[in-house]
mmCIF file of C-alpha atoms in Angstrom:
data_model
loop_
_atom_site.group_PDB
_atom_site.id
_atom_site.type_symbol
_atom_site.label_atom_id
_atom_site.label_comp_id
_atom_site.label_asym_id
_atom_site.label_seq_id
_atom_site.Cartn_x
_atom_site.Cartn_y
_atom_site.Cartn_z
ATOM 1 C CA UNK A 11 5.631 239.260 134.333
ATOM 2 C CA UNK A 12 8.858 238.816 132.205
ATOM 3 C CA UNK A 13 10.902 238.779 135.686
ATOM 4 C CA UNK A 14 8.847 236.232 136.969
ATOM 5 C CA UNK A 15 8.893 234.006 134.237
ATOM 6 C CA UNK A 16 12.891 234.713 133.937
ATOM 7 C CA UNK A 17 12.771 233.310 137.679
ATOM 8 C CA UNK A 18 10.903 230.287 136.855
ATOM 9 C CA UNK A 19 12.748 229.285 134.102
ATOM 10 C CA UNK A 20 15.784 229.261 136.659
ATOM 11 C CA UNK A 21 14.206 227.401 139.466
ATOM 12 C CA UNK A 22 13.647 224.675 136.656
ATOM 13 C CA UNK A 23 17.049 224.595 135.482
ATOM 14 C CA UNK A 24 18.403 224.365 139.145
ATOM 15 C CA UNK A 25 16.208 221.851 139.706
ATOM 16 C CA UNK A 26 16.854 219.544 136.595
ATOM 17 C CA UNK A 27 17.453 215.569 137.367
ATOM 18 C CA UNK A 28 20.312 213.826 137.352
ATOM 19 C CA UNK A 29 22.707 216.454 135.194
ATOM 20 C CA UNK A 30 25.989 216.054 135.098
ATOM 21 C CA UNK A 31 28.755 217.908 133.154
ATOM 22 C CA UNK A 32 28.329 215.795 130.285
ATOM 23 C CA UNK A 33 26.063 213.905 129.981
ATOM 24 C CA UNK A 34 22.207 214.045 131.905
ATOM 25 C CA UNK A 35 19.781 211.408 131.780
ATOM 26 C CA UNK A 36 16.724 214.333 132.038
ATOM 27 C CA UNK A 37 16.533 217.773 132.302
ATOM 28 C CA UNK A 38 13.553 220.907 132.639
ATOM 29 C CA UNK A 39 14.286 224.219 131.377
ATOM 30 C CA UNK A 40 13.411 226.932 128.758
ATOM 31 C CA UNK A 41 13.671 227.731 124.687
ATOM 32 C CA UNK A 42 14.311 231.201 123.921
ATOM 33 C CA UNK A 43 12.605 231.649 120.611
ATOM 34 C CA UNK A 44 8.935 231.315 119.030
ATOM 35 C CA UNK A 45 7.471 231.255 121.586
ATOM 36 C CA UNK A 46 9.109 231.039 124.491
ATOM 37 C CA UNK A 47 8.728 228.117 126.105
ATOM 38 C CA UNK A 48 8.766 225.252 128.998
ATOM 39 C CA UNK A 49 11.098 222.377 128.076
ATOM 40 C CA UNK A 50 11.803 218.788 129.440
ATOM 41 C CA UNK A 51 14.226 216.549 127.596
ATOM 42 C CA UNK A 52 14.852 212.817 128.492
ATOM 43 C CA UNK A 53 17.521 210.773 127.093
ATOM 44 C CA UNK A 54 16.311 207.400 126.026
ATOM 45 C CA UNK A 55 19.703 206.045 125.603
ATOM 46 C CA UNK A 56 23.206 207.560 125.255
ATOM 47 C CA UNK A 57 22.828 208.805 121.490
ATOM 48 C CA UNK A 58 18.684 209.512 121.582
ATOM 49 C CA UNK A 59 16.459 211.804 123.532
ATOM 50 C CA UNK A 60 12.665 213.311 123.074
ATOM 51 C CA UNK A 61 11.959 216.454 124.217
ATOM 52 C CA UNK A 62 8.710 217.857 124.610
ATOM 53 C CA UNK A 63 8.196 221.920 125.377
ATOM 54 C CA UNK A 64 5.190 224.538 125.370
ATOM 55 C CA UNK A 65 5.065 228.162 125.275
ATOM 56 C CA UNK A 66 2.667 230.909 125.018
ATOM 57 C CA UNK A 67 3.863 234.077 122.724
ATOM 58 C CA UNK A 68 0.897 237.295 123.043
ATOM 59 C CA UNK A 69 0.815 240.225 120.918
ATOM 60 C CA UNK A 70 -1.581 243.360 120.573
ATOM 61 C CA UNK A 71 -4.331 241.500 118.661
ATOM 62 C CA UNK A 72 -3.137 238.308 119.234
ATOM 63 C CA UNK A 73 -2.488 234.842 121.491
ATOM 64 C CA UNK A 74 -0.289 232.102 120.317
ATOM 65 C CA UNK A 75 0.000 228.749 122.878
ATOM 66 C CA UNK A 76 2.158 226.068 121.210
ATOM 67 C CA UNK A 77 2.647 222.295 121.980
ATOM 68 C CA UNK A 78 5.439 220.491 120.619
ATOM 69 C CA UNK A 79 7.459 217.177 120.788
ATOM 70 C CA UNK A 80 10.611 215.779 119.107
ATOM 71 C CA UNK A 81 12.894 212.724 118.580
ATOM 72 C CA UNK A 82 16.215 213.797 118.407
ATOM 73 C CA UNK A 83 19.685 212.224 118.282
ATOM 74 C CA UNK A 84 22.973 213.511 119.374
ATOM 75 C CA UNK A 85 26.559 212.685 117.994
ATOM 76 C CA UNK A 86 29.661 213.756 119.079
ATOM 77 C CA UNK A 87 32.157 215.991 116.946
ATOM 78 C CA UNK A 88 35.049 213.879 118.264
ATOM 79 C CA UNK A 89 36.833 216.740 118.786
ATOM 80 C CA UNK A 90 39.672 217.773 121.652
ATOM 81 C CA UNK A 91 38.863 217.274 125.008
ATOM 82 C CA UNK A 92 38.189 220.740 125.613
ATOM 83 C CA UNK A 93 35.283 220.279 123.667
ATOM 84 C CA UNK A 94 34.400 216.771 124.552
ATOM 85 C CA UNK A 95 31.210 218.409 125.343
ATOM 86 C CA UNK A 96 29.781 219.708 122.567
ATOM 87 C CA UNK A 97 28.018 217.576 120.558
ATOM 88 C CA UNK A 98 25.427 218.229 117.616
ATOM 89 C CA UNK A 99 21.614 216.601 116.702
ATOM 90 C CA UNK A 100 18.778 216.186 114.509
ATOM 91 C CA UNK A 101 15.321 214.876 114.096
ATOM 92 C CA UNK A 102 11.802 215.476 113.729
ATOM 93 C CA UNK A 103 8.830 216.402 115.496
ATOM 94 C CA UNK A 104 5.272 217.643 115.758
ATOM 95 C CA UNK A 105 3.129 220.168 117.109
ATOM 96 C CA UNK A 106 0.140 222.132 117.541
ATOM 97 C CA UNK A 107 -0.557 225.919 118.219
ATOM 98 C CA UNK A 108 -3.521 227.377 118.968
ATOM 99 C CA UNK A 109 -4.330 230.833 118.398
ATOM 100 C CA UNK A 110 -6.867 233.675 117.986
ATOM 101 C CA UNK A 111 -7.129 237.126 116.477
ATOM 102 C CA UNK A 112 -8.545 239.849 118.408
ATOM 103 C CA UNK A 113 -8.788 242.671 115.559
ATOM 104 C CA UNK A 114 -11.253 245.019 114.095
ATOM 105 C CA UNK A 115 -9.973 244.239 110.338
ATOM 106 C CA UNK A 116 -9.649 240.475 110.449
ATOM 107 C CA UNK A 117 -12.359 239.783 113.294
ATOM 108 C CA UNK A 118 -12.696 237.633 115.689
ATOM 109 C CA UNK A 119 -10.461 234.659 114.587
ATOM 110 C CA UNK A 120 -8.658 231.698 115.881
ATOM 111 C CA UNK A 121 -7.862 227.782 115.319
ATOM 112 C CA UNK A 122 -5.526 225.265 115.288
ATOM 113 C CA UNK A 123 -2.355 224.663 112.869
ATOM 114 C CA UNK A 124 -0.393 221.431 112.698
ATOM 115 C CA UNK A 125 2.955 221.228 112.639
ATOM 116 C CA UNK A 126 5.601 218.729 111.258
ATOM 117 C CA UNK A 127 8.840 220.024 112.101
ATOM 118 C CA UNK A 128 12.521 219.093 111.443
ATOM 119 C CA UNK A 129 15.721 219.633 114.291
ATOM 120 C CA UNK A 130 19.264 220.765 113.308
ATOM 121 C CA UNK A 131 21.109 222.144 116.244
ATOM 122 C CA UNK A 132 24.247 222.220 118.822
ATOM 123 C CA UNK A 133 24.168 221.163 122.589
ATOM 124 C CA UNK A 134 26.692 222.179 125.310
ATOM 125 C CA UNK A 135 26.994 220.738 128.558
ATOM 126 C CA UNK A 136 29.436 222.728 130.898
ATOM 127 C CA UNK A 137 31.583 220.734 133.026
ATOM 128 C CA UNK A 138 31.223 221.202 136.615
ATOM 129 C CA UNK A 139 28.160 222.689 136.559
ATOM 130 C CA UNK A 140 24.880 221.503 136.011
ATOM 131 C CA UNK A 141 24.041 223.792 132.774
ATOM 132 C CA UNK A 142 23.614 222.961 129.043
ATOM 133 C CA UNK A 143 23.222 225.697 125.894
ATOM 134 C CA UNK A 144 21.872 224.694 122.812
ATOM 135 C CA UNK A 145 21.228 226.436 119.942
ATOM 136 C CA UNK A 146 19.027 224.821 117.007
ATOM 137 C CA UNK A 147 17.019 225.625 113.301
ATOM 138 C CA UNK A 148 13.698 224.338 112.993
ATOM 139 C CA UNK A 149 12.019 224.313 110.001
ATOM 140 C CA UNK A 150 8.430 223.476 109.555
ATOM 141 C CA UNK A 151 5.341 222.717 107.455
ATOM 142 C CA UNK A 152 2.864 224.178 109.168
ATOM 143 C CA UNK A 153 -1.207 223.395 107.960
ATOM 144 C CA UNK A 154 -3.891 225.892 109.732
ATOM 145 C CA UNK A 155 -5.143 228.934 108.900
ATOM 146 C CA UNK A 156 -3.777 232.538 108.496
ATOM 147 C CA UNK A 157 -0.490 232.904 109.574
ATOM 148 C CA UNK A 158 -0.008 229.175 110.481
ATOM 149 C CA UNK A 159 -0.090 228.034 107.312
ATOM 150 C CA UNK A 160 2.415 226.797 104.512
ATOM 151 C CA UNK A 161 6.369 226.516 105.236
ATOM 152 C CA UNK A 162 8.213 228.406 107.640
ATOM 153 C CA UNK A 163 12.482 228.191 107.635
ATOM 154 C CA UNK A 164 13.337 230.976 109.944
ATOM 155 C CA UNK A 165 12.544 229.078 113.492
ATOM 156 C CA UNK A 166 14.734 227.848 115.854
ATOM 157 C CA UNK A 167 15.829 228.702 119.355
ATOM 158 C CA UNK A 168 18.459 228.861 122.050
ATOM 159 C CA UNK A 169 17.590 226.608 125.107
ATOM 160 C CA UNK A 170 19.052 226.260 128.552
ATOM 161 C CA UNK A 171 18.552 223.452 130.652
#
């Protein structure tokens, strides 16, 4: 299952639109964190994009599917040219997990948390190739029930696109 989704993730990075080395106007590919996940980004404009991903995240006693969007903007570092292409962003977003608890000492529970999330992170775009790394923090109020509830600083992810 892993190796499939590995594969997946792949195809949709080969197949993102219009990338170039530096800049792309929009782009599919995956977020390596919690949980993994499906990404598209679209640039709105040279400086602002909104990217949207979902991800499913399964445990022993528990399913997690999470639906998120974000505004972010980039700047540049204005740095060499041999890192012309990293730049660095922030911005907000939302989303919405839902979940349930298949467990003997908690029962059978599930819901829906909210999410209202802030973006702090680092984007690389390789030249010559159509690739991009980023690497971001995430930290979020999160209202629901159980373990999706209250604040939560330790999220963030690496994407590839």
């Amino acid at each position: 299952m892993k190796n499939t989704m590995l594969l997946f993730f792949v195809g949709c990075m080969l197949s993102s639109m219009s990338l170039t080395a530096q800049n792309f106007d929009s782009a599919i590919g995956a977020r390596f964190g919690f949980p993994l996940s499906a990404s598209y980004k679209k640039f709105l404009n040279e400086n602002d994009a909104v990217e949207v991903y979902a991800g499913v995240r399964s445990g022993n006693f528990y399913n997690l599917i999470r639906v998120a969007g974000a505004y972010q903007r980039h700047n540049s570092f204005n740095l060499d040219a041999e890192f012309a292409p990293l730049q660095w962003y922030y911005g907000a977003g939302a989303s919405a997990a839902f979940f349930n608890y298949d467990d003997d000492f908690i029962g059978d529970n599930g819901g829906v948390g909210l999410g209202i999330s802030g973006y702090l992170g680092l984007q690389y775009a390789f030249e010559g190739i159509p690739l991009e790394l980023t690497v971001d923090w995430i930290p979020t109020i999160n209202i629901g029930k159980n373990a999706l509830n209250g604040f939560g600083a330790g999220s963030g992810s690496l994407g590839v696109r």
